[in-house]
Amino acid sequence: KQEVTQIPAALSVPEGENLVLNCSFTDSAIYNLQWFRQDPGKGLTSLLLIQSSQREQTSGRLNASLDKSSGRSTLYIAASQPGDSATYLCAVRGAKDGSARQLTFGSGTQLTVLP
Amino acid sequence: ETGVTQSPTHLIKTRGQQVTLRCSSQSGHNTVSWYQQALGQGPQFIFQYYREEENGRGNFPPRFSGLQFPNYSSELNVNALELDDSALYLCASAIQGAAQYFGPGTRLTVL
C-alpha cells in the first residue's frame, strides 16, 4: 500500500526566502506525481505535474523535482511572498492496476510567509 | 478556476440521515473521482467513475455510493451518516490518465 509523507508539517519563513518542501513515497511504481496548493477551507489547485519519466517541472517561481528510485520529490519555491501562504500537498498516482485509479496524498505542509 | 463545480457549499445533517453531494465536471473530462478530507489530513480516495461505471474504490464502506451521468456530472451518496463522516468532500475530474482538476469542495457537518 502506497504511503506518502510530507516533511515538515508546518513551516514559517520571512518574505523573500527560498524554501524547499519535501515529499516521500514508499512504492516507486508511480505513474505521476502532482503538487497541489490548498487555501483554508478551499479546494485543491494543481501546481505542477511530473510524469514518472521526468526529473523536474517548472512554473514561474516553482520548481518540482522527482527521484522515483529513491521515492522522493521536492517543491522549491523561490523568493517567497505572503500570498504563497497555504497548505501544499503532494500526491502520487500508482502505475499498477487498481492503484492507478487514485491519487494517494500526503498530509501536507502548512506554509506561512511572514511580511 | 478549474471548471469543476460542486454543490452545496456547506451542509449540516444529523447522524443516521442520508446525503447527496453533486459535482459538475470540467467540459470534455470523462473521469470523476471523489475524495474525503478530514481536518488537518490529506484527501482520501473514495471512488472513481469512468464512462458511468465505477472503476476503482478506496477503503470506504458500501454506504458510500455514487453515480456518473452521461453529461459527466456526478453524485456522491452517503447513507446512515456517522459523526466521523464530517469532512470536506472533493470531486476531481480528468481525461482518463491525465492530471486531475479539483472542485471547491462541500463541507459536510454531521451532528
Coordinates of C-alpha atoms in Angstrom, one line a residue:
Chain A
K1 CA 0.0 0.0 0.0
Q2 CA 1.4 3.4 -1.1
E3 CA 2.2 5.8 1.7
V4 CA 3.1 9.4 1.2
T5 CA 4.9 11.5 3.8
Q6 CA 5.5 15.3 3.8
I7 CA 8.1 17.0 5.9
P8 CA 7.9 19.4 7.6
A9 CA 4.2 19.5 8.7
A10 CA 4.5 23.3 9.1
L11 CA 7.0 25.9 8.1
S12 CA 7.2 29.7 8.8
V13 CA 9.6 31.8 6.8
P14 CA 10.2 35.6 6.3
E15 CA 9.2 37.0 2.9
G16 CA 11.9 36.7 0.2
E17 CA 13.3 33.4 1.4
N18 CA 13.8 30.5 -0.9
L19 CA 12.4 27.3 0.5
V20 CA 12.1 23.6 -0.1
L21 CA 9.2 21.3 0.7
N22 CA 9.8 17.5 0.9
C23 CA 7.6 14.6 -0.1
S24 CA 8.5 10.9 0.1
F25 CA 6.6 7.8 -1.1
T26 CA 7.0 4.2 -0.3
D27 CA 6.2 2.5 -3.7
S28 CA 8.3 3.7 -6.6
A29 CA 5.9 2.2 -9.1
I30 CA 4.2 5.5 -9.9
Y31 CA 2.6 6.9 -13.0
N32 CA 3.0 10.6 -12.0
L33 CA 3.3 12.9 -9.0
Q34 CA 1.3 16.1 -8.6
W35 CA 1.8 19.1 -6.2
F36 CA -1.2 21.0 -5.1
R37 CA -1.9 24.1 -3.1
Q38 CA -4.9 24.4 -0.7
D39 CA -6.1 27.6 0.9
P40 CA -8.0 27.2 4.2
G41 CA -11.4 25.6 3.6
K42 CA -11.0 25.5 -0.1
G43 CA -10.4 23.0 -2.9
L44 CA -7.1 22.0 -4.4
T45 CA -5.2 23.9 -7.1
S46 CA -2.8 21.9 -9.2
L47 CA 0.6 23.5 -9.3
L48 CA 2.9 21.0 -11.1
L49 CA 2.5 17.5 -12.6
I50 CA 5.6 15.4 -13.1
Q51 CA 5.3 12.2 -15.2
S52 CA 7.3 9.2 -13.9
S53 CA 9.7 9.6 -16.8
Q54 CA 10.5 13.2 -16.0
R55 CA 13.0 14.6 -13.5
E56 CA 11.6 18.1 -12.9
Q57 CA 8.9 20.6 -13.9
T58 CA 9.0 24.4 -13.5
S59 CA 6.3 27.0 -13.4
G60 CA 7.2 30.6 -12.6
R61 CA 8.8 30.6 -9.1
L62 CA 8.0 26.9 -8.5
N63 CA 10.3 24.0 -9.4
A64 CA 9.4 20.4 -8.6
S65 CA 11.9 17.5 -8.9
L66 CA 11.2 13.8 -8.8
D67 CA 13.6 11.0 -7.9
K68 CA 11.5 7.9 -8.5
S69 CA 14.1 5.3 -7.5
S70 CA 14.5 6.9 -4.1
G71 CA 10.9 7.7 -3.6
R72 CA 11.4 11.5 -3.2
S73 CA 10.1 14.7 -4.6
T74 CA 10.8 18.3 -3.6
L75 CA 9.0 21.5 -4.3
Y76 CA 11.2 24.6 -4.5
I77 CA 9.7 28.0 -4.0
A78 CA 11.9 30.9 -4.9
A79 CA 11.6 34.4 -3.4
S80 CA 8.6 33.5 -1.2
Q81 CA 5.7 36.0 -0.8
P82 CA 2.9 36.3 1.8
G83 CA 0.5 35.2 -0.9
D84 CA 2.3 31.8 -1.0
S85 CA 0.9 31.1 2.5
A86 CA -1.2 27.9 2.1
T87 CA -1.0 24.2 2.6
Y88 CA 1.0 22.3 0.0
L89 CA 0.1 18.7 -0.8
C90 CA 1.8 16.2 -2.9
A91 CA 0.0 13.2 -4.4
V92 CA 1.2 10.2 -6.4
R93 CA -0.8 8.1 -8.9
G94 CA 0.2 4.5 -8.9
A95 CA 1.2 2.6 -12.0
K96 CA -0.2 -0.8 -11.1
D97 CA -3.8 -2.0 -11.8
G98 CA -6.1 -0.7 -9.1
S99 CA -3.7 1.8 -7.7
A100 CA -3.7 3.7 -11.0
R101 CA -7.2 4.9 -10.3
Q102 CA -6.4 7.0 -7.3
L103 CA -4.2 9.8 -6.0
T104 CA -2.5 9.0 -2.7
F105 CA -1.9 12.2 -0.8
G106 CA 0.4 13.2 2.0
S107 CA -0.9 15.2 4.9
G108 CA 0.6 18.4 3.6
T109 CA 3.0 21.2 4.7
Q110 CA 1.4 24.3 6.1
L111 CA 3.4 27.2 4.9
T112 CA 3.3 30.7 6.4
V113 CA 5.3 33.5 4.7
L114 CA 5.7 36.5 7.1
P115 CA 5.7 40.0 5.6
Chain B
E1 CA -10.8 28.4 -11.7
T2 CA -10.8 24.7 -12.8
G3 CA -14.2 24.5 -14.3
V4 CA -15.3 21.9 -11.7
T5 CA -18.2 22.9 -9.6
Q6 CA -19.7 21.3 -6.5
S7 CA -23.0 21.8 -4.6
P8 CA -23.9 22.6 -2.0
T9 CA -21.0 24.5 -0.4
H10 CA -21.9 23.6 3.1
L11 CA -24.3 21.1 4.6
I12 CA -25.4 20.1 8.1
K13 CA -27.0 16.7 8.7
T14 CA -27.8 14.6 11.8
R15 CA -26.5 11.1 12.5
G16 CA -28.4 8.4 10.6
Q17 CA -29.5 10.7 7.8
Q18 CA -28.7 10.3 4.1
V19 CA -26.9 13.0 2.0
T20 CA -26.3 13.6 -1.8
L21 CA -23.5 15.7 -3.0
R22 CA -23.2 16.9 -6.6
C23 CA -20.3 17.6 -8.9
S24 CA -20.2 19.1 -12.4
S25 CA -17.0 18.1 -14.3
Q26 CA -14.9 20.2 -16.5
S27 CA -16.0 20.1 -20.1
G28 CA -14.5 17.1 -22.0
H29 CA -13.5 15.2 -18.9
N30 CA -14.7 11.6 -18.8
T31 CA -13.4 10.6 -15.4
V32 CA -14.6 11.8 -12.0
S33 CA -13.1 10.9 -8.6
W34 CA -14.4 11.6 -5.1
Y35 CA -12.2 12.3 -2.1
Q36 CA -12.9 12.8 1.7
Q37 CA -10.6 15.2 3.5
A38 CA -10.8 15.3 7.3
L39 CA -9.5 18.4 9.1
G40 CA -5.7 18.5 9.0
Q41 CA -5.3 15.5 6.8
G42 CA -4.7 14.9 3.1
P43 CA -7.7 13.8 0.9
Q44 CA -8.6 10.1 1.0
F45 CA -9.8 8.4 -2.2
I46 CA -13.4 7.2 -2.1
F47 CA -14.0 6.0 -5.7
Q48 CA -13.7 6.8 -9.3
Y49 CA -16.1 6.7 -12.2
Y50 CA -15.2 6.4 -15.9
R51 CA -17.9 6.4 -18.5
E52 CA -20.6 6.0 -15.9
E53 CA -19.1 2.8 -14.4
E54 CA -17.3 2.7 -11.0
N55 CA -13.7 1.5 -11.9
G56 CA -11.8 2.0 -8.6
R57 CA -12.7 2.2 -4.9
G58 CA -10.8 3.1 -1.8
N59 CA -11.2 1.8 1.7
F60 CA -14.8 3.1 2.2
P61 CA -17.9 1.1 3.2
P62 CA -20.8 0.4 0.8
R63 CA -22.9 3.1 2.4
F64 CA -20.7 5.5 0.2
S65 CA -22.1 5.2 -3.3
G66 CA -22.0 7.2 -6.5
L67 CA -23.3 7.9 -9.9
Q68 CA -21.9 9.4 -13.0
F69 CA -24.3 10.7 -15.7
P70 CA -24.0 10.9 -19.5
N71 CA -23.1 14.6 -19.3
Y72 CA -20.3 13.6 -16.9
S73 CA -21.9 15.2 -13.8
S74 CA -21.7 13.1 -10.7
E75 CA -23.2 12.4 -7.3
L76 CA -21.8 11.1 -4.1
N77 CA -24.4 9.5 -1.8
V78 CA -23.8 8.6 1.8
N79 CA -26.3 6.6 3.8
A80 CA -26.6 6.2 7.6
L81 CA -24.4 9.2 8.3
E82 CA -21.9 8.9 11.2
L83 CA -20.2 11.7 13.1
D84 CA -16.8 10.7 11.5
D85 CA -18.3 11.4 8.1
S86 CA -17.9 15.1 8.9
A87 CA -15.3 16.3 6.4
L88 CA -14.6 18.3 3.2
Y89 CA -15.7 16.2 0.2
L90 CA -13.8 16.9 -3.0
C91 CA -14.5 15.8 -6.5
A92 CA -11.9 15.9 -9.3
S93 CA -12.4 15.4 -13.0
A94 CA -9.9 14.4 -15.6
I95 CA -9.4 13.0 -19.0
Q96 CA -8.5 9.3 -18.3
G97 CA -4.9 9.1 -17.0
A98 CA -4.2 12.8 -17.1
A99 CA -4.0 15.4 -14.3
Q100 CA -7.0 15.7 -12.0
Y101 CA -8.7 19.1 -11.5
F102 CA -10.5 19.6 -8.2
G103 CA -13.6 21.4 -7.3
P104 CA -14.0 23.8 -4.3
G105 CA -15.5 21.0 -2.1
T106 CA -18.6 20.5 0.0
R107 CA -18.2 20.9 3.8
L108 CA -20.4 18.3 5.5
T109 CA -21.0 18.5 9.2
V110 CA -22.8 15.6 10.9
L111 CA -24.3 16.4 14.3

